PDB file of C-alpha atoms in Angstrom:
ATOM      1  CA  UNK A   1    -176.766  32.839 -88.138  1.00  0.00           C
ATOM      2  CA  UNK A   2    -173.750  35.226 -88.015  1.00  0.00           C
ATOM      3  CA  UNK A   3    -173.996  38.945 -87.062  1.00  0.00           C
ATOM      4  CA  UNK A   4    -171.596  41.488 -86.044  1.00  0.00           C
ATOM      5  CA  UNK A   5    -171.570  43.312 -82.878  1.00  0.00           C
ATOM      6  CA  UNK A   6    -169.172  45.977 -81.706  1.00  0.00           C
ATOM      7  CA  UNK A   7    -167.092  44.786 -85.543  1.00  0.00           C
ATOM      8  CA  UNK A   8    -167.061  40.940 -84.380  1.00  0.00           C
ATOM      9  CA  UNK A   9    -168.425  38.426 -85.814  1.00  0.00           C
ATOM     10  CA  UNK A  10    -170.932  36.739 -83.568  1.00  0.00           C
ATOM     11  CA  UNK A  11    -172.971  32.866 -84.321  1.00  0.00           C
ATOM     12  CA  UNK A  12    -176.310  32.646 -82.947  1.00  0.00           C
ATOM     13  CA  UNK A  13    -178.547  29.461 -82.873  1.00  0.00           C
ATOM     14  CA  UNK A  14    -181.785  30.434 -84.179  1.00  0.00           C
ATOM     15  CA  UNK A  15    -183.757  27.245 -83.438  1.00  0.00           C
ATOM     16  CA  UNK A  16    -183.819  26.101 -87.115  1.00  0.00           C
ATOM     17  CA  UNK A  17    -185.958  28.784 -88.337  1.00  0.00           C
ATOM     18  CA  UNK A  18    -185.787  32.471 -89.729  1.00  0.00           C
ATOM     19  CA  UNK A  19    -185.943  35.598 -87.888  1.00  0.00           C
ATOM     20  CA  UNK A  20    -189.959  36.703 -88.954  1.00  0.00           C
ATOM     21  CA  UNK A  21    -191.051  40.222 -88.440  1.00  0.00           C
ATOM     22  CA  UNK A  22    -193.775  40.807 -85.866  1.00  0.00           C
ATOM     23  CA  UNK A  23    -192.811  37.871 -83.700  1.00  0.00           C
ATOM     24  CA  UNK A  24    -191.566  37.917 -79.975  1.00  0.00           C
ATOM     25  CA  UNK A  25    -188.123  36.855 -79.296  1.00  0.00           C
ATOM     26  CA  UNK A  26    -186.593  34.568 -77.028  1.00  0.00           C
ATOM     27  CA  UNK A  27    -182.741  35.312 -76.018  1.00  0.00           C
ATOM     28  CA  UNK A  28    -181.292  32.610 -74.406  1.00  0.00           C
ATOM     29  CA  UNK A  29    -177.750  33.540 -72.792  1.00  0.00           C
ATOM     30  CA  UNK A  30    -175.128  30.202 -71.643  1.00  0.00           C
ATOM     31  CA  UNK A  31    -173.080  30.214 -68.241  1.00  0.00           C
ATOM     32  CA  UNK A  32    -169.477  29.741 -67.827  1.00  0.00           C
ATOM     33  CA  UNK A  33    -167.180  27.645 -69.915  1.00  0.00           C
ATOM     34  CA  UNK A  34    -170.177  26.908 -72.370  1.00  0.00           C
ATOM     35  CA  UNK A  35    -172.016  28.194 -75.573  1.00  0.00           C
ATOM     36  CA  UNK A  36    -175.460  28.552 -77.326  1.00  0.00           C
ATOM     37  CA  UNK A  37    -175.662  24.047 -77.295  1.00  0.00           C
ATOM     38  CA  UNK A  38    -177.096  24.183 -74.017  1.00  0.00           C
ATOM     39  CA  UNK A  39    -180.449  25.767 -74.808  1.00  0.00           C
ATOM     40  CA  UNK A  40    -181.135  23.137 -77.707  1.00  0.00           C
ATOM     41  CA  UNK A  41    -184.797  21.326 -76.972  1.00  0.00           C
ATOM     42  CA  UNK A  42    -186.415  25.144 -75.644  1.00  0.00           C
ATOM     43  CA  UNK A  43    -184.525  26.877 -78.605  1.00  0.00           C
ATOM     44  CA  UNK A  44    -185.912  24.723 -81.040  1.00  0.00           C
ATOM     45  CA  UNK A  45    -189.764  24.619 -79.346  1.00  0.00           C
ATOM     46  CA  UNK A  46    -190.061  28.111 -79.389  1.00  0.00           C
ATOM     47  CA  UNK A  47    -188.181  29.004 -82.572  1.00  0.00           C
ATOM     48  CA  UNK A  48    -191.538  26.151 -83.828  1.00  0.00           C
ATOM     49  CA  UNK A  49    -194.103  27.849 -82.319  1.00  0.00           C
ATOM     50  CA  UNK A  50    -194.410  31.309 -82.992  1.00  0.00           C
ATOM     51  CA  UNK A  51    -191.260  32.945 -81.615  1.00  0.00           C
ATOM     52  CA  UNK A  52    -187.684  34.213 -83.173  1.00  0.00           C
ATOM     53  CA  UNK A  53    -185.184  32.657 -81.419  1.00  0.00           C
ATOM     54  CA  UNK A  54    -181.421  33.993 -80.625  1.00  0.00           C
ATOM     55  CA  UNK A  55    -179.060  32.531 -78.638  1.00  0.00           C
ATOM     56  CA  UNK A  56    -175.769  33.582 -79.325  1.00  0.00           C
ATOM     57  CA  UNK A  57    -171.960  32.561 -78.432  1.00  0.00           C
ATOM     58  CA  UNK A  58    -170.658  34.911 -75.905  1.00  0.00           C
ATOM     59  CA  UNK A  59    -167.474  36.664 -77.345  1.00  0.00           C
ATOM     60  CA  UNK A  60    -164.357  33.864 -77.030  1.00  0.00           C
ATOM     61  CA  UNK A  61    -166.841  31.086 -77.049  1.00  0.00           C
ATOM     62  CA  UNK A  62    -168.343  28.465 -79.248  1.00  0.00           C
ATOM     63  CA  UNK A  63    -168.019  30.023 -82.587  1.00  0.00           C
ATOM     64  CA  UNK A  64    -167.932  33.730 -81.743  1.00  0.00           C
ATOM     65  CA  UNK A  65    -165.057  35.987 -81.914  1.00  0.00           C
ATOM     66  CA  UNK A  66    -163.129  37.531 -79.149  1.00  0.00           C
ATOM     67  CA  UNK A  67    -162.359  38.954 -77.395  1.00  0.00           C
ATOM     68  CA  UNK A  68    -163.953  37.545 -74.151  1.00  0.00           C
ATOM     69  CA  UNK A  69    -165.701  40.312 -72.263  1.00  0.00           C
ATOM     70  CA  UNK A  70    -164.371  40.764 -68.596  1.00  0.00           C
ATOM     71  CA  UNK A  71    -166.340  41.460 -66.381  1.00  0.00           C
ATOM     72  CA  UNK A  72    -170.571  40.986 -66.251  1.00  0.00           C
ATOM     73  CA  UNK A  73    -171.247  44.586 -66.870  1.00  0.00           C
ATOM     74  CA  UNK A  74    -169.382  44.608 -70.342  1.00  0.00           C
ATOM     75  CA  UNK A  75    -171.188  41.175 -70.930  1.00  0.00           C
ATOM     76  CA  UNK A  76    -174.567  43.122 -70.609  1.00  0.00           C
ATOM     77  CA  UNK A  77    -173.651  46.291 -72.356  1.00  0.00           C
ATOM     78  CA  UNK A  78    -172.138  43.261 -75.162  1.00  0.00           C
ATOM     79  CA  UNK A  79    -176.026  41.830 -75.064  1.00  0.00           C
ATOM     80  CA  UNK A  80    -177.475  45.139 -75.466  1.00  0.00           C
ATOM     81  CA  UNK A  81    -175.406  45.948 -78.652  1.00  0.00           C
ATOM     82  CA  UNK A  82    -176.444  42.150 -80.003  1.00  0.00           C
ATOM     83  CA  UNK A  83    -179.926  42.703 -79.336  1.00  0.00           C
ATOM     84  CA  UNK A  84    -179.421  46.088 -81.522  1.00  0.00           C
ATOM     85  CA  UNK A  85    -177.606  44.616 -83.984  1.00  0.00           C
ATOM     86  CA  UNK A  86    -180.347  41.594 -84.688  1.00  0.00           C
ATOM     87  CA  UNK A  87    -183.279  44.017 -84.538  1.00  0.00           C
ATOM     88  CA  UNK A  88    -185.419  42.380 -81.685  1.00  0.00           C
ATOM     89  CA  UNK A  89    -188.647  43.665 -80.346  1.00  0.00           C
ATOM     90  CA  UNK A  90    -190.677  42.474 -77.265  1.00  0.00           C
ATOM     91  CA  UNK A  91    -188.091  40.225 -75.943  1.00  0.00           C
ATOM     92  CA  UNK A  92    -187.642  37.182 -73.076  1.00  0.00           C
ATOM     93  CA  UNK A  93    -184.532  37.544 -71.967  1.00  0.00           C
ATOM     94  CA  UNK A  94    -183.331  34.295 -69.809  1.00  0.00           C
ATOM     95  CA  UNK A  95    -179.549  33.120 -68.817  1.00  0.00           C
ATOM     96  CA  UNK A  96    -178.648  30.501 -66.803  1.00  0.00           C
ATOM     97  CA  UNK A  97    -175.854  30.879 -64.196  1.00  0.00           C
ATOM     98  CA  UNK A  98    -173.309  33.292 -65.249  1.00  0.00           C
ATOM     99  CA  UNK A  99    -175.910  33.815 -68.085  1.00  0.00           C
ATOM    100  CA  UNK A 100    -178.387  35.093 -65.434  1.00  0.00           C
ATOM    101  CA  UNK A 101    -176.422  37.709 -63.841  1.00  0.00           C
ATOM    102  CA  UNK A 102    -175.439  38.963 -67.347  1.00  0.00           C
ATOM    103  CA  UNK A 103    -179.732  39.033 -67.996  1.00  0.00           C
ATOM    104  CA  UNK A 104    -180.117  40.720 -64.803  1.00  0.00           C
ATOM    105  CA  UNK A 105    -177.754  43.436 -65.610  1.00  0.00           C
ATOM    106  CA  UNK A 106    -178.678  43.897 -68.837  1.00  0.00           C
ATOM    107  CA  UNK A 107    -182.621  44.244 -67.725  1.00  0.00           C
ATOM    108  CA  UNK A 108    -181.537  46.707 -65.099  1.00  0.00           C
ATOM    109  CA  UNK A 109    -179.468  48.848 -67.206  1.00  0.00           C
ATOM    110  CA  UNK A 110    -181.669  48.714 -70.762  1.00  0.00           C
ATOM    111  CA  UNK A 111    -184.798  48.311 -69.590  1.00  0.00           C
ATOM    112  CA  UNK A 112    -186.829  49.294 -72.892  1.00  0.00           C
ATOM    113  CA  UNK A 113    -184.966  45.853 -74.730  1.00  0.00           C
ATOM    114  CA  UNK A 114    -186.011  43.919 -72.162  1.00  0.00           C
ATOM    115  CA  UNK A 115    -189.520  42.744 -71.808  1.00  0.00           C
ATOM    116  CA  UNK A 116    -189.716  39.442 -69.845  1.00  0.00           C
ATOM    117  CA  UNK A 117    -186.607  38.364 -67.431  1.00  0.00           C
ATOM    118  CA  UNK A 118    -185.920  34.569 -66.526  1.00  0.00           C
ATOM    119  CA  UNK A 119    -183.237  33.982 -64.112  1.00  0.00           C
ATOM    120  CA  UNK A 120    -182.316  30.303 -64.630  1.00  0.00           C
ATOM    121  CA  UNK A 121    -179.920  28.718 -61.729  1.00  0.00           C
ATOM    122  CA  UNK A 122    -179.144  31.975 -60.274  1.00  0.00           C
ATOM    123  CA  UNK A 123    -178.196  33.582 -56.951  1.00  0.00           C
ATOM    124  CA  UNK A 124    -176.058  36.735 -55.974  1.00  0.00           C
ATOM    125  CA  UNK A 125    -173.593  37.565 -54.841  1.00  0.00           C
ATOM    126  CA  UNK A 126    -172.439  34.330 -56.998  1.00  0.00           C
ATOM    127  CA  UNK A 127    -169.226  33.582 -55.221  1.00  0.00           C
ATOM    128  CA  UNK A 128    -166.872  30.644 -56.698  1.00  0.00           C
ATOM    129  CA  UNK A 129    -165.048  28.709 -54.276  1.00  0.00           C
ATOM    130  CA  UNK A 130    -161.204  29.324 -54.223  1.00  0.00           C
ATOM    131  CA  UNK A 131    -160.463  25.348 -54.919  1.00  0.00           C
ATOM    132  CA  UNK A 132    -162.259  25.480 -58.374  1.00  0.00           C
ATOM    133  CA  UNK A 133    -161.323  29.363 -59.008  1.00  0.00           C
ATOM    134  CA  UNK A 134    -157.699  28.356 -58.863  1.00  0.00           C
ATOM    135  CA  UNK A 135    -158.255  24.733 -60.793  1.00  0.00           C
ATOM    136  CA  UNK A 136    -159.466  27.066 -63.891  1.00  0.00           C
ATOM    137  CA  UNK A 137    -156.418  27.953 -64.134  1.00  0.00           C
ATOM    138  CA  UNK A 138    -153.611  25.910 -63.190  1.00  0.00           C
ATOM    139  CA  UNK A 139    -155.697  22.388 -64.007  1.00  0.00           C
ATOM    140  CA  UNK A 140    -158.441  22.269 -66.337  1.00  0.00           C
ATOM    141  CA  UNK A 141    -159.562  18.545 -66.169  1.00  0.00           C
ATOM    142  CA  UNK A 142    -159.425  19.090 -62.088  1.00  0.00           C
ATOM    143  CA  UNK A 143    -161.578  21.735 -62.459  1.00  0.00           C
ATOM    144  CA  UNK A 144    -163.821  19.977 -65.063  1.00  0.00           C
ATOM    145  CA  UNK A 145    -164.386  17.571 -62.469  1.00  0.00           C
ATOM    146  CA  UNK A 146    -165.112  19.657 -59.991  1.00  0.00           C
ATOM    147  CA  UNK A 147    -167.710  20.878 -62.136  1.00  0.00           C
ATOM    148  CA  UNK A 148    -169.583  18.038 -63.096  1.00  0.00           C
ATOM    149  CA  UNK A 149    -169.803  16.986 -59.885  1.00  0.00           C
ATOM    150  CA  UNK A 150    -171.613  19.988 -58.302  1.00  0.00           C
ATOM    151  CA  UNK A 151    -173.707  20.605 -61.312  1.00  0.00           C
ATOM    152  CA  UNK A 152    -175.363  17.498 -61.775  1.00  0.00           C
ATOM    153  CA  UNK A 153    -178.201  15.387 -59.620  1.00  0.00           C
ATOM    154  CA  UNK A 154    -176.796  12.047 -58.468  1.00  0.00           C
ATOM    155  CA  UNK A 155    -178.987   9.985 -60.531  1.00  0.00           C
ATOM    156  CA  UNK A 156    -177.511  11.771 -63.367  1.00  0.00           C
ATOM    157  CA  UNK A 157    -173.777  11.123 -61.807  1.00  0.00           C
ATOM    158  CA  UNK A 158    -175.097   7.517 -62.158  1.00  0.00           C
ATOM    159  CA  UNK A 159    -176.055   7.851 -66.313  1.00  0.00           C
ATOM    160  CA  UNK A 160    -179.810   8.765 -65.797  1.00  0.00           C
ATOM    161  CA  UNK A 161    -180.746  11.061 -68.401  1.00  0.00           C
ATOM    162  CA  UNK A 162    -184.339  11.590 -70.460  1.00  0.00           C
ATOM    163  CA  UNK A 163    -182.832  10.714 -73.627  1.00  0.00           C
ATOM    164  CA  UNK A 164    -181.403   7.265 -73.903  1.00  0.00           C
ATOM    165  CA  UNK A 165    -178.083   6.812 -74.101  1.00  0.00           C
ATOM    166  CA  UNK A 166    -176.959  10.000 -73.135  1.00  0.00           C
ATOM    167  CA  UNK A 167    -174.098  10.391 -70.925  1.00  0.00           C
ATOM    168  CA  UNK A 168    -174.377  14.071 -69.385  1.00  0.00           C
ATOM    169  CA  UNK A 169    -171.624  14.740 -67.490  1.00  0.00           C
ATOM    170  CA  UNK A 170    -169.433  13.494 -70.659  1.00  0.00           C
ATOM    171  CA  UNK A 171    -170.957  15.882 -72.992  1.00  0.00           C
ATOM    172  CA  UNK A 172    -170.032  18.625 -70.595  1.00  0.00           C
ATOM    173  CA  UNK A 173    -167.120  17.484 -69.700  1.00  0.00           C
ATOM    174  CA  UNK A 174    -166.252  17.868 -74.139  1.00  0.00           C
ATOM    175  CA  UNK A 175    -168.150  20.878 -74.290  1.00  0.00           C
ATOM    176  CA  UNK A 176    -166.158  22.917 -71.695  1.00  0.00           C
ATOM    177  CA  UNK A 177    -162.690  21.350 -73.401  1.00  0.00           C
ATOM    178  CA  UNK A 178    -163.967  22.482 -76.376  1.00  0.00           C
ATOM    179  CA  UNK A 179    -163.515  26.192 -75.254  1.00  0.00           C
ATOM    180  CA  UNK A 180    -160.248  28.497 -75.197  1.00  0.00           C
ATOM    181  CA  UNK A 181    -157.946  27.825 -72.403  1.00  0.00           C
ATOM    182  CA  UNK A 182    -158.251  30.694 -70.137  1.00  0.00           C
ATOM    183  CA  UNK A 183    -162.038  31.294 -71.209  1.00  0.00           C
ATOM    184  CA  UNK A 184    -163.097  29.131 -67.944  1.00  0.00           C
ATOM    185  CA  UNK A 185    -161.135  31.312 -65.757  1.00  0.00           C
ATOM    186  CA  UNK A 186    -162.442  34.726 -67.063  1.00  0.00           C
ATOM    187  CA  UNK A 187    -166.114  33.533 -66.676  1.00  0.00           C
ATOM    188  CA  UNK A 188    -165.773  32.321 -62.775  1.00  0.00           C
ATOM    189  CA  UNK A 189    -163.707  35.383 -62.027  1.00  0.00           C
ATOM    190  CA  UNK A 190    -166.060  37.816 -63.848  1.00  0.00           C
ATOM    191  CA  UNK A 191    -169.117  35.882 -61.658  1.00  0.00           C
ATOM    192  CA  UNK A 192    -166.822  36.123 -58.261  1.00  0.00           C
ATOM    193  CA  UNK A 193    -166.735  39.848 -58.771  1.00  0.00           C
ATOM    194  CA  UNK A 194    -169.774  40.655 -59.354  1.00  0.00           C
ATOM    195  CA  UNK A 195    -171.467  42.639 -57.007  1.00  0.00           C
ATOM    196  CA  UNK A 196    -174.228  44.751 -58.403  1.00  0.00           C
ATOM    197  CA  UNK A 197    -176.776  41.619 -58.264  1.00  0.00           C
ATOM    198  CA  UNK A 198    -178.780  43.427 -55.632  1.00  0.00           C
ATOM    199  CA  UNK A 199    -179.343  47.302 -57.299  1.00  0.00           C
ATOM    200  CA  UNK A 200    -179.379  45.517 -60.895  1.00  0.00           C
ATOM    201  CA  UNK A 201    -182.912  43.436 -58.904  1.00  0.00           C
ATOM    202  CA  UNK A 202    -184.066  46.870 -57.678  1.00  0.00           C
ATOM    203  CA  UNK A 203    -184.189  48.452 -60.791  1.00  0.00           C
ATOM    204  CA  UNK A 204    -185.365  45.611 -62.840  1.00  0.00           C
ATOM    205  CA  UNK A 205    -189.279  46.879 -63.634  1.00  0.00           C
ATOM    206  CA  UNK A 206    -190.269  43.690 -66.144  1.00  0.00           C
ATOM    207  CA  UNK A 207    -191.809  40.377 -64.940  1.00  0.00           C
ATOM    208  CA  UNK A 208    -189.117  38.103 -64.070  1.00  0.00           C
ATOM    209  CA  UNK A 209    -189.237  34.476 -63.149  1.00  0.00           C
ATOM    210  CA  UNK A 210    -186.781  32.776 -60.954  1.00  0.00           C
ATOM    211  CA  UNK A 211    -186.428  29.256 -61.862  1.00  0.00           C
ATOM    212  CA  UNK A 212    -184.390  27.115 -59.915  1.00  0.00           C
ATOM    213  CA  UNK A 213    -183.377  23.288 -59.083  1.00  0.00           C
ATOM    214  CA  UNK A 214    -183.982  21.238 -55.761  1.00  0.00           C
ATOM    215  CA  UNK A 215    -180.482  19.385 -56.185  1.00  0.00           C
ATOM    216  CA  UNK A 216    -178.865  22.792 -57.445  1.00  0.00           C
ATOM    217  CA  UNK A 217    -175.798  22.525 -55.207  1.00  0.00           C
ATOM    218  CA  UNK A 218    -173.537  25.179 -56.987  1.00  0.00           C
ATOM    219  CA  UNK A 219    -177.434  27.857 -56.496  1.00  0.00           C
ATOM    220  CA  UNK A 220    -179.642  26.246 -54.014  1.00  0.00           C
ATOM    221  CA  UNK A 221    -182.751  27.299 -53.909  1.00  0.00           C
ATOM    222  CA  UNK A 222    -182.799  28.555 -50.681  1.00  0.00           C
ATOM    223  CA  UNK A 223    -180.037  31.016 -51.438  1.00  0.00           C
ATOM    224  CA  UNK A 224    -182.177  33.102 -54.609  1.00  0.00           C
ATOM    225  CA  UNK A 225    -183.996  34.510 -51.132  1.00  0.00           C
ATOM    226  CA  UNK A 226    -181.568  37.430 -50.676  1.00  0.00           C
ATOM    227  CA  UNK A 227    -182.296  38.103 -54.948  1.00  0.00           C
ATOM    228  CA  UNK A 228    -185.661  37.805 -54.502  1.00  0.00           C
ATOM    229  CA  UNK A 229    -186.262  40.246 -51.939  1.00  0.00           C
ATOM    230  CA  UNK A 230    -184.135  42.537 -54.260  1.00  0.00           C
ATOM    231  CA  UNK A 231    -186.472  43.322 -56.217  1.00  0.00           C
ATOM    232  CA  UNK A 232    -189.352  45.856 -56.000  1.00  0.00           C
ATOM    233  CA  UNK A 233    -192.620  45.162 -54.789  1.00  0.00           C
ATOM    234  CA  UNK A 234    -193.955  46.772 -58.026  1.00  0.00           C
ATOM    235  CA  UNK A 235    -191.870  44.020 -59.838  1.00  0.00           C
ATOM    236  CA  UNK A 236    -194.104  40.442 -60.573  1.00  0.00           C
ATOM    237  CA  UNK A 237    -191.850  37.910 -59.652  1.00  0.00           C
ATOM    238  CA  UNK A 238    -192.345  33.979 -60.067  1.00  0.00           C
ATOM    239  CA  UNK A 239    -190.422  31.341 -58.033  1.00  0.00           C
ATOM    240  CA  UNK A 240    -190.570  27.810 -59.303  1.00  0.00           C
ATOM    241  CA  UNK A 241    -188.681  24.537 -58.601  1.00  0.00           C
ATOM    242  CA  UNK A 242    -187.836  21.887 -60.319  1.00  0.00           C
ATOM    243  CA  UNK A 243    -187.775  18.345 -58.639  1.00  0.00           C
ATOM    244  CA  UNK A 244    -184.786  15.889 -59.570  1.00  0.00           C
ATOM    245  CA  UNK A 245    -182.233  18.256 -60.929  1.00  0.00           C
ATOM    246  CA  UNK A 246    -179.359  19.890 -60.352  1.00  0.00           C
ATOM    247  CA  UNK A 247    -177.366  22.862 -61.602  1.00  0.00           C
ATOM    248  CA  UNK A 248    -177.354  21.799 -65.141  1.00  0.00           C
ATOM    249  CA  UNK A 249    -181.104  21.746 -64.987  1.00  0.00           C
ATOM    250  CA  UNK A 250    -181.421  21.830 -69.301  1.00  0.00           C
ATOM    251  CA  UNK A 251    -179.709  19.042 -69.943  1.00  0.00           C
ATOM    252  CA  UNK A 252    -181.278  17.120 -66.949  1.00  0.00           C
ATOM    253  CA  UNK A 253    -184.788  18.071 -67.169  1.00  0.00           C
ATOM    254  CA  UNK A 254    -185.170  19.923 -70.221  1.00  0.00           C
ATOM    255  CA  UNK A 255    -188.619  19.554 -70.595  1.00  0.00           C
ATOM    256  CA  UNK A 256    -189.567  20.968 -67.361  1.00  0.00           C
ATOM    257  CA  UNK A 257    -187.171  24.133 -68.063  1.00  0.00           C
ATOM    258  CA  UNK A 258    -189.056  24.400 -71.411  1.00  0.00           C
ATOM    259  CA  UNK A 259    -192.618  24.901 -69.895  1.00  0.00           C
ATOM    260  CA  UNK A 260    -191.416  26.845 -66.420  1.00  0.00           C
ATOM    261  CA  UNK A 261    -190.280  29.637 -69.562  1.00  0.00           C
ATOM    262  CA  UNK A 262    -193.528  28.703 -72.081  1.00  0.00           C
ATOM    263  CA  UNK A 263    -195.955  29.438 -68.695  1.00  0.00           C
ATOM    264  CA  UNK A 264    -194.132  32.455 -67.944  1.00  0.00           C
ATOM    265  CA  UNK A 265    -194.464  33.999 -71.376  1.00  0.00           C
ATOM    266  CA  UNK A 266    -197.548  33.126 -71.687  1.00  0.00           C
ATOM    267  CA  UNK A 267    -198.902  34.101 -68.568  1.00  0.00           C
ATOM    268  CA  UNK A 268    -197.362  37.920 -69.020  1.00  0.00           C
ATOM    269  CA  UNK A 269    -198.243  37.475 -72.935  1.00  0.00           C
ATOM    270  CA  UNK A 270    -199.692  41.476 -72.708  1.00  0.00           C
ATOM    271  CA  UNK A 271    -195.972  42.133 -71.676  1.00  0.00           C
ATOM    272  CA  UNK A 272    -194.421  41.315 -75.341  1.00  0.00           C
ATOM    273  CA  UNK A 273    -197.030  43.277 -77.125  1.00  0.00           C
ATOM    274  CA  UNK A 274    -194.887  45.849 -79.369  1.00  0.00           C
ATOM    275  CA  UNK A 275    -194.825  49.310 -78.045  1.00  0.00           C
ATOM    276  CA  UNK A 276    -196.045  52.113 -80.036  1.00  0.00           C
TER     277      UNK A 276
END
């Protein structure tokens, strides 16, 4: 599906199926150097079982015009004026990585769009180290590499994936070429920068669920603490943890992502009720 936001023209995965009034919505929102192709199995299981579905290319990626969005404030302002533009109601807003900081903001600073948060690999402050920061730049493949191998388990490093034949870290590896030159860069510099992680967590008022991996190496578990505390006691917040992944927990366990986000909606269902 194509709409325009801000006079661009935008492509948004809906999951196969059409938008149908009167239905929640799931907004699924990529990380750096990637598009709406990481979300596919919980996209699709939703989009088949009762929810509308949009998960859109972030401007200067996938199919989406530019121009790429700077820092992660414009990103959420961008997701604000997308979520106008398509017409949502109730709405589960999740992002993983870069895509989680942009939720965050956006839940903090539009809080009547934003119904039910999932923060999916996430952590902040979300520093980048200066080795891969710099390799954005001045050597894609290197930092490519460097990617893959912090994002992924080692039995996936190895070829282990749940869907035969599949080699992961390939597919990323294409997926990431398949991007602007220069969009790589933008994306880790706009995550280095960002510092409002912490107020955007107090003012967050919606359920949010923090789902992370044990073999996360680029957002350990045990660094989401800081986030966590962020937020207001008033705020319900879920931790869970997936076993056996790493950062690029959809594509590794992709089942397991799908019902951490199915239990959460369902268990704050009375949250996505429309609002008179």
């Amino acid at each position: 599906m194509k709409l325009t936001v801000s006079g661009k023209s935008v492509y948004c995965y809906t999951g196969g199926r059409a938008h149908q009034p009167g239905r929640p919505t799931l907004v699924l929102i990529h990380g750096a150097g990637h598009d709406h192709s990481v979300w596919t199995l919980q996209s699709r299981y939703f989009a088949t079982h009762g929810w509308n579905v949009l998960v859109p290319d972030l401007p200067g990626h996938g199919q989406s015009e530019g121009p790429q969005q700077e820092s992660i404030g414009e990103l959420a302002d961008w997701v604000a004026a997308l979520l106008e533009a398509a017409g949502t109601g109730p709405t589960l807003l999740a992002g993983h990585s870069m895509g989680s900081l942009i939720a965050l903001e956006t839940a903090a600073r539009f809080p009547d769009k934003v119904s039910l948060l999932a923060l999916i690999g996430s952590v902040a402050p979300m520093p980048v180290a200066p080795p891969l920061l710099e390799a954005t730049l001045a050597n894609r493949d290197k930092a490519h590499a460097m990617i893959n191998q912090w994002s992924y388990a080692p039995r996936s490093q190895l070829g282990s994936s749940s869907i035969p034949g599949m080699n992961l870290t390939a597919m990323n590896e294409r997926l990431m070429q398949r991007q602007g030159r220069g969009v790589l860069h933008r994306d880790m510099s706009a995550c280095n920068a960002y510092a409002g992680g912490f107020d955007a967590a107090a003012r967050v008022r919606c359920p949010t669920l923090l789902l992370s991996a044990a073999q996360d190496r680029m957002t350990p578990p045990k660094a989401i603490a800081p986030l966590a505390g962020a937020f207001s006691q008033d705020t319900p917040v879920r931790k869970l943890v997936i076993p056996d992944a790493g950062h690029a927990m959809m594509a590794e366990a992709p089942a397991a992502v799908l019902e951490g986000l199915w239990n959460f909606a369902g268990a704050f269902a009375s949250s996505l009720q429309e609002r008179p």
